[in-house]
mmCIF file of C-alpha atoms in Angstrom:
data_model
loop_
_atom_site.group_PDB
_atom_site.id
_atom_site.type_symbol
_atom_site.label_atom_id
_atom_site.label_comp_id
_atom_site.label_asym_id
_atom_site.label_seq_id
_atom_site.Cartn_x
_atom_site.Cartn_y
_atom_site.Cartn_z
ATOM 1 C CA MET D 142 26.073 14.902 -14.827
ATOM 2 C CA ILE D 143 25.264 13.907 -18.395
ATOM 3 C CA TYR D 144 21.614 13.155 -19.084
ATOM 4 C CA PRO D 145 20.243 10.717 -21.660
ATOM 5 C CA ILE D 146 18.586 12.511 -24.567
ATOM 6 C CA HIS D 147 15.009 11.563 -25.357
ATOM 7 C CA VAL D 148 14.114 10.632 -28.929
ATOM 8 C CA TYR D 149 11.102 11.596 -31.024
ATOM 9 C CA GLY D 150 8.007 10.036 -29.467
ATOM 10 C CA SER D 151 8.777 10.820 -25.845
ATOM 11 C CA PRO D 152 5.626 12.572 -24.560
ATOM 12 C CA VAL D 153 7.580 15.432 -22.960
ATOM 13 C CA LEU D 154 8.853 16.425 -26.421
ATOM 14 C CA HIS D 155 5.346 16.902 -27.753
ATOM 15 C CA LYS D 156 3.746 19.148 -25.148
ATOM 16 C CA VAL D 157 4.115 22.753 -24.051
ATOM 17 C CA SER D 158 6.609 22.884 -21.194
ATOM 18 C CA ALA D 159 5.615 24.006 -17.716
ATOM 19 C CA PRO D 160 6.902 27.366 -16.420
ATOM 20 C CA VAL D 161 9.835 27.320 -14.033
ATOM 21 C CA THR D 162 8.902 28.804 -10.654
ATOM 22 C CA GLN D 163 11.691 27.664 -8.333
ATOM 23 C CA PHE D 164 15.082 29.352 -8.703
ATOM 24 C CA ASP D 165 17.443 27.578 -6.358
ATOM 25 C CA ASP D 166 20.645 25.533 -6.180
ATOM 26 C CA GLU D 167 18.888 22.548 -7.716
ATOM 27 C CA LEU D 168 17.977 24.581 -10.797
ATOM 28 C CA ALA D 169 21.512 25.972 -11.052
ATOM 29 C CA LYS D 170 22.868 22.403 -10.953
ATOM 30 C CA LEU D 171 20.448 21.356 -13.688
ATOM 31 C CA VAL D 172 21.654 24.219 -15.891
ATOM 32 C CA GLU D 173 25.264 23.074 -15.478
ATOM 33 C CA ASP D 174 24.221 19.501 -16.250
ATOM 34 C CA MET D 175 22.504 20.693 -19.431
ATOM 35 C CA TYR D 176 25.692 22.461 -20.538
ATOM 36 C CA GLU D 177 27.649 19.272 -19.882
ATOM 37 C CA THR D 178 25.129 17.142 -21.778
ATOM 38 C CA CYS D 179 25.041 19.569 -24.700
ATOM 39 C CA ALA D 180 28.840 19.561 -24.955
ATOM 40 C CA ALA D 181 29.022 15.763 -24.791
ATOM 41 C CA ALA D 182 26.436 15.229 -27.525
ATOM 42 C CA PRO D 183 27.818 17.479 -29.102
ATOM 43 C CA GLY D 184 25.265 20.158 -29.909
ATOM 44 C CA VAL D 185 24.810 23.910 -29.998
ATOM 45 C CA GLY D 186 21.626 23.916 -27.954
ATOM 46 C CA LEU D 187 19.591 21.718 -25.644
ATOM 47 C CA ALA D 188 16.088 22.147 -24.255
ATOM 48 C CA ALA D 189 14.905 20.679 -20.952
ATOM 49 C CA PRO D 190 12.277 18.440 -22.634
ATOM 50 C CA GLN D 191 15.092 16.732 -24.539
ATOM 51 C CA ILE D 192 16.405 15.357 -21.241
ATOM 52 C CA GLY D 193 12.939 14.452 -20.020
ATOM 53 C CA LYS D 194 12.284 17.603 -17.982
ATOM 54 C CA ASP D 195 8.889 19.304 -18.275
ATOM 55 C CA MET D 196 10.409 22.740 -17.799
ATOM 56 C CA SER D 197 10.322 25.844 -19.978
ATOM 57 C CA MET D 198 14.060 26.349 -20.399
ATOM 58 C CA PHE D 199 16.928 25.717 -22.778
ATOM 59 C CA VAL D 200 20.663 26.332 -23.039
ATOM 60 C CA TRP D 201 22.863 27.274 -25.956
ATOM 61 C CA MET D 202 26.597 26.770 -26.539
ATOM 62 C CA TYR D 203 27.664 28.685 -29.623
ATOM 63 C CA ASP D 204 30.526 31.179 -29.836
ATOM 64 C CA ASP D 205 30.429 32.296 -33.475
ATOM 65 C CA HIS D 206 28.521 35.507 -32.736
ATOM 66 C CA ASP D 207 28.928 38.726 -30.767
ATOM 67 C CA GLY D 208 26.893 37.647 -27.737
ATOM 68 C CA PRO D 209 27.629 35.283 -24.847
ATOM 69 C CA PRO D 210 29.095 31.940 -26.008
ATOM 70 C CA ARG D 211 26.741 30.060 -23.738
ATOM 71 C CA GLY D 212 23.635 30.849 -21.770
ATOM 72 C CA VAL D 213 20.343 29.645 -20.354
ATOM 73 C CA ALA D 214 16.875 30.906 -21.256
ATOM 74 C CA ILE D 215 14.208 30.199 -18.635
ATOM 75 C CA ASN D 216 10.529 31.021 -19.214
ATOM 76 C CA PRO D 217 11.485 32.645 -22.525
ATOM 77 C CA THR D 218 9.561 34.615 -25.087
ATOM 78 C CA LEU D 219 10.911 35.073 -28.589
ATOM 79 C CA LEU D 220 10.172 37.765 -31.136
ATOM 80 C CA ILE D 221 11.194 37.237 -34.754
ATOM 81 C CA TYR D 222 11.017 38.998 -38.084
ATOM 82 C CA PRO D 223 8.893 37.335 -40.775
ATOM 83 C CA VAL D 224 10.416 34.339 -42.509
ATOM 84 C CA ASP D 225 11.016 34.868 -46.216
ATOM 85 C CA THR D 226 9.406 32.613 -48.806
ATOM 86 C CA LEU D 227 12.530 31.832 -50.829
ATOM 87 C CA PRO D 228 13.252 28.155 -51.507
ATOM 88 C CA VAL D 229 15.417 26.451 -48.905
ATOM 89 C CA ASP D 230 19.086 25.920 -49.727
ATOM 90 C CA ASP D 231 22.156 24.291 -48.182
ATOM 91 C CA GLY D 232 22.476 27.148 -45.721
ATOM 92 C CA ASP D 233 19.170 26.114 -44.173
ATOM 93 C CA TYR D 234 20.165 22.674 -42.878
ATOM 94 C CA GLU D 235 19.406 21.817 -39.265
ATOM 95 C CA GLY D 236 19.476 18.685 -37.202
ATOM 96 C CA CYS D 237 18.223 17.713 -33.770
ATOM 97 C CA LEU D 238 19.630 15.671 -30.927
ATOM 98 C CA SER D 239 16.150 14.213 -30.433
ATOM 99 C CA PHE D 240 15.952 13.186 -34.097
ATOM 100 C CA PRO D 241 19.560 12.039 -34.310
ATOM 101 C CA GLY D 242 21.507 11.276 -37.443
ATOM 102 C CA TYR D 243 19.293 13.099 -39.937
ATOM 103 C CA ASN D 244 19.330 16.606 -41.390
ATOM 104 C CA PHE D 245 16.678 18.606 -43.204
ATOM 105 C CA ARG D 246 16.358 22.161 -44.435
ATOM 106 C CA VAL D 247 14.056 24.794 -42.971
ATOM 107 C CA ARG D 248 13.690 28.521 -43.424
ATOM 108 C CA ARG D 249 14.073 30.473 -40.193
ATOM 109 C CA SER D 250 13.907 34.159 -39.425
ATOM 110 C CA PRO D 251 17.302 35.888 -39.733
ATOM 111 C CA TYR D 252 16.659 37.839 -36.508
ATOM 112 C CA ALA D 253 15.306 37.017 -33.063
ATOM 113 C CA LEU D 254 14.849 38.934 -29.828
ATOM 114 C CA LEU D 255 14.955 36.735 -26.752
ATOM 115 C CA ARG D 256 13.545 37.749 -23.380
ATOM 116 C CA ALA D 257 14.123 35.239 -20.603
ATOM 117 C CA GLN D 258 15.347 34.639 -17.072
ATOM 118 C CA ASN D 259 18.724 33.274 -16.063
ATOM 119 C CA GLU D 260 19.278 30.631 -13.386
ATOM 120 C CA LYS D 261 19.019 33.328 -10.701
ATOM 121 C CA GLY D 262 15.610 34.456 -11.926
ATOM 122 C CA GLU D 263 16.965 37.694 -13.383
ATOM 123 C CA TRP D 264 15.325 38.900 -16.595
ATOM 124 C CA TYR D 265 17.406 39.829 -19.631
ATOM 125 C CA GLU D 266 17.017 40.544 -23.343
ATOM 126 C CA LEU D 267 19.290 39.330 -26.117
ATOM 127 C CA GLU D 268 19.320 40.017 -29.847
ATOM 128 C CA ALA D 269 20.425 37.312 -32.253
ATOM 129 C CA GLU D 270 21.135 37.155 -35.980
ATOM 130 C CA GLY D 271 22.068 34.445 -38.454
ATOM 131 C CA TRP D 272 22.826 31.015 -37.039
ATOM 132 C CA PHE D 273 22.434 32.151 -33.467
ATOM 133 C CA ALA D 274 18.900 33.323 -34.250
ATOM 134 C CA ARG D 275 18.253 29.922 -35.830
ATOM 135 C CA ILE D 276 19.461 28.133 -32.705
ATOM 136 C CA LEU D 277 17.165 30.158 -30.461
ATOM 137 C CA GLN D 278 14.162 29.483 -32.699
ATOM 138 C CA HIS D 279 14.909 25.762 -32.762
ATOM 139 C CA GLU D 280 15.189 25.547 -28.975
ATOM 140 C CA PHE D 281 12.125 27.722 -28.443
ATOM 141 C CA ASP D 282 10.172 25.273 -30.613
ATOM 142 C CA HIS D 283 11.142 22.501 -28.191
ATOM 143 C CA ILE D 284 9.573 24.150 -25.175
ATOM 144 C CA LYS D 285 6.416 24.744 -27.199
ATOM 145 C CA GLY D 286 6.139 21.015 -27.878
ATOM 146 C CA ARG D 287 7.282 21.236 -31.467
ATOM 147 C CA MET D 288 10.099 19.260 -33.075
ATOM 148 C CA TYR D 289 11.802 20.823 -36.049
ATOM 149 C CA THR D 290 10.668 17.892 -38.169
ATOM 150 C CA ASP D 291 7.080 18.927 -37.454
ATOM 151 C CA ARG D 292 7.691 21.938 -39.691
ATOM 152 C CA LEU D 293 8.523 19.842 -42.724
ATOM 153 C CA THR D 294 6.132 19.523 -45.643
ATOM 154 C CA GLY D 295 5.958 17.615 -48.917
ATOM 155 C CA ASP D 296 8.623 14.998 -49.667
ATOM 156 C CA ASP D 297 10.585 15.876 -46.533
ATOM 157 C CA ALA D 298 7.573 15.170 -44.334
ATOM 158 C CA VAL D 299 7.079 11.830 -46.075
ATOM 159 C CA GLU D 300 10.739 10.980 -45.520
ATOM 160 C CA VAL D 301 10.479 11.864 -41.826
ATOM 161 C CA ALA D 302 7.493 9.540 -41.433
ATOM 162 C CA GLN D 303 9.482 6.753 -43.084
ATOM 163 C CA ILE D 304 12.478 7.371 -40.831
ATOM 164 C CA ILE D 305 10.317 7.247 -37.706
ATOM 165 C CA LYS D 306 8.866 3.934 -38.830
ATOM 166 C CA GLU D 307 12.215 2.405 -39.807
ATOM 167 C CA GLU D 308 13.974 3.562 -36.621
ATOM 168 C CA GLY D 309 11.115 2.450 -34.399
ATOM 169 C CA TRP D 310 10.696 5.953 -32.998
ATOM 170 C CA GLY D 311 7.409 7.678 -32.212
ATOM 171 C CA VAL D 312 6.889 5.753 -28.966
ATOM 172 C CA PRO D 313 7.772 6.609 -25.340
ATOM 173 C CA GLY D 314 10.873 5.359 -23.580
ATOM 174 C CA LEU D 315 13.558 5.811 -26.253
ATOM 175 C CA TYR D 316 16.729 7.738 -25.544
ATOM 176 C CA TRP D 317 20.472 7.735 -26.204
ATOM 177 C CA MET D 318 23.419 8.626 -23.978
ATOM 178 C CA PRO D 319 25.950 11.220 -25.167
ATOM 179 C CA GLY D 320 29.521 9.993 -24.864
ATOM 180 C CA GLU D 321 28.463 6.355 -24.820
ATOM 181 C CA ASP D 322 26.138 5.612 -27.722
ATOM 182 C CA GLU D 323 27.084 5.999 -31.378
ATOM 183 C CA LEU D 324 23.541 6.887 -32.340
ATOM 184 C CA TYR D 325 24.490 10.423 -33.321
ATOM 185 C CA GLU D 326 27.486 11.959 -35.084
ATOM 186 C CA GLY D 327 27.425 15.734 -34.830
ATOM 187 C CA GLU D 328 29.250 16.678 -38.008
ATOM 188 C CA TYR D 329 28.416 19.670 -40.125
ATOM 189 C CA ASP D 330 30.051 21.975 -42.637
ATOM 190 C CA ASP D 331 31.135 25.305 -41.124
ATOM 191 C CA GLU D 332 30.681 27.031 -44.462
ATOM 192 C CA TYR D 333 26.914 26.715 -43.991
ATOM 193 C CA ASP D 334 27.208 29.082 -41.014
ATOM 194 C CA ASP D 335 29.162 31.628 -43.014
ATOM 195 C CA GLU D 336 26.753 31.514 -45.944
ATOM 196 C CA TYR D 337 23.770 32.099 -43.681
ATOM 197 C CA ASP D 338 25.384 34.901 -41.693
ATOM 198 C CA ASP D 339 26.655 36.671 -44.830
ATOM 199 C CA GLU D 340 23.216 36.506 -46.422
ATOM 200 C CA TYR D 341 21.521 38.186 -43.462
ATOM 201 C CA GLU D 342 24.238 40.555 -42.288
ATOM 202 C CA GLY D 343 23.155 44.046 -41.288
ATOM 203 C CA GLU D 344 20.226 45.842 -39.726
ATOM 204 C CA TYR D 345 16.649 44.574 -39.836
ATOM 205 C CA ASP D 346 13.475 46.558 -40.198
ATOM 206 C CA GLY D 347 9.938 45.315 -40.100
ATOM 207 C CA GLU D 348 7.359 43.523 -38.024
ATOM 208 C CA LEU D 349 8.243 41.087 -35.276
ATOM 209 C CA TYR D 350 6.163 37.959 -34.741
ATOM 210 C CA ASP D 351 5.431 37.301 -31.080
ATOM 211 C CA ASP D 352 4.936 33.598 -31.738
ATOM 212 C CA PRO D 353 7.439 31.735 -33.948
ATOM 213 C CA ASP D 354 4.949 28.863 -34.183
ATOM 214 C CA SER D 355 2.789 31.085 -36.383
ATOM 215 C CA HIS D 356 5.076 30.878 -39.400
ATOM 216 C CA GLU D 357 5.314 27.974 -41.749
ATOM 217 C CA GLY D 358 8.517 26.469 -43.024
ATOM 218 C CA HIS D 359 10.783 23.538 -43.541
ATOM 219 C CA THR D 360 13.391 22.443 -41.083
ATOM 220 C CA GLY D 361 16.592 20.891 -41.180
ATOM 221 C CA LYS D 362 21.968 20.914 -40.103
ATOM 222 C CA LYS D 363 23.154 22.094 -36.859
ATOM 223 C CA ASP D 364 21.916 19.931 -34.055
ATOM 224 C CA ASN D 365 20.032 21.320 -31.109
#
């Protein structure tokens, strides 16, 4: 089943998601539906709030890394290394299925450590670098009630406010249907991935933040 994707302004996108407590066939079906919706969009990640579910969980679908090409993170925590203060560049573009059709740049940590449950309730840990780490941080923001555009400052923040006004977003009840609507075109340049991964290749030493919301940054090309 493909779900409609809620657009900026839907209340569920702007609140901390509720913990998942029931691990059953219904949850397993929802996970499969989220994979299907993510693929249809298309995107590399999808959080439950984006389909109107007040649940602390997200999926990813991204195979350009050494870990699993897809997975679900339920009741996750995320540890990251500090975000550098260098100016954003073209390797920092992101997008969002809930802010469709627009891309902005944001600095993210090059490394993340995910701890979460799968659809069976089993706990696991997963390390991520480069674009995969970016995807996890983006999706984790969603279940904390934060859109990536909320991280923007300066001219980008002004532009976002203008877009919301012009598109008529920022109010409840707006959504689009993957595979049917032409609201979003998920195109991006693969070389951005390579540039980001090359820049942050290798081992990482230093302090981990236990709350990615604590760092400041811009946001912006892959859509999650």
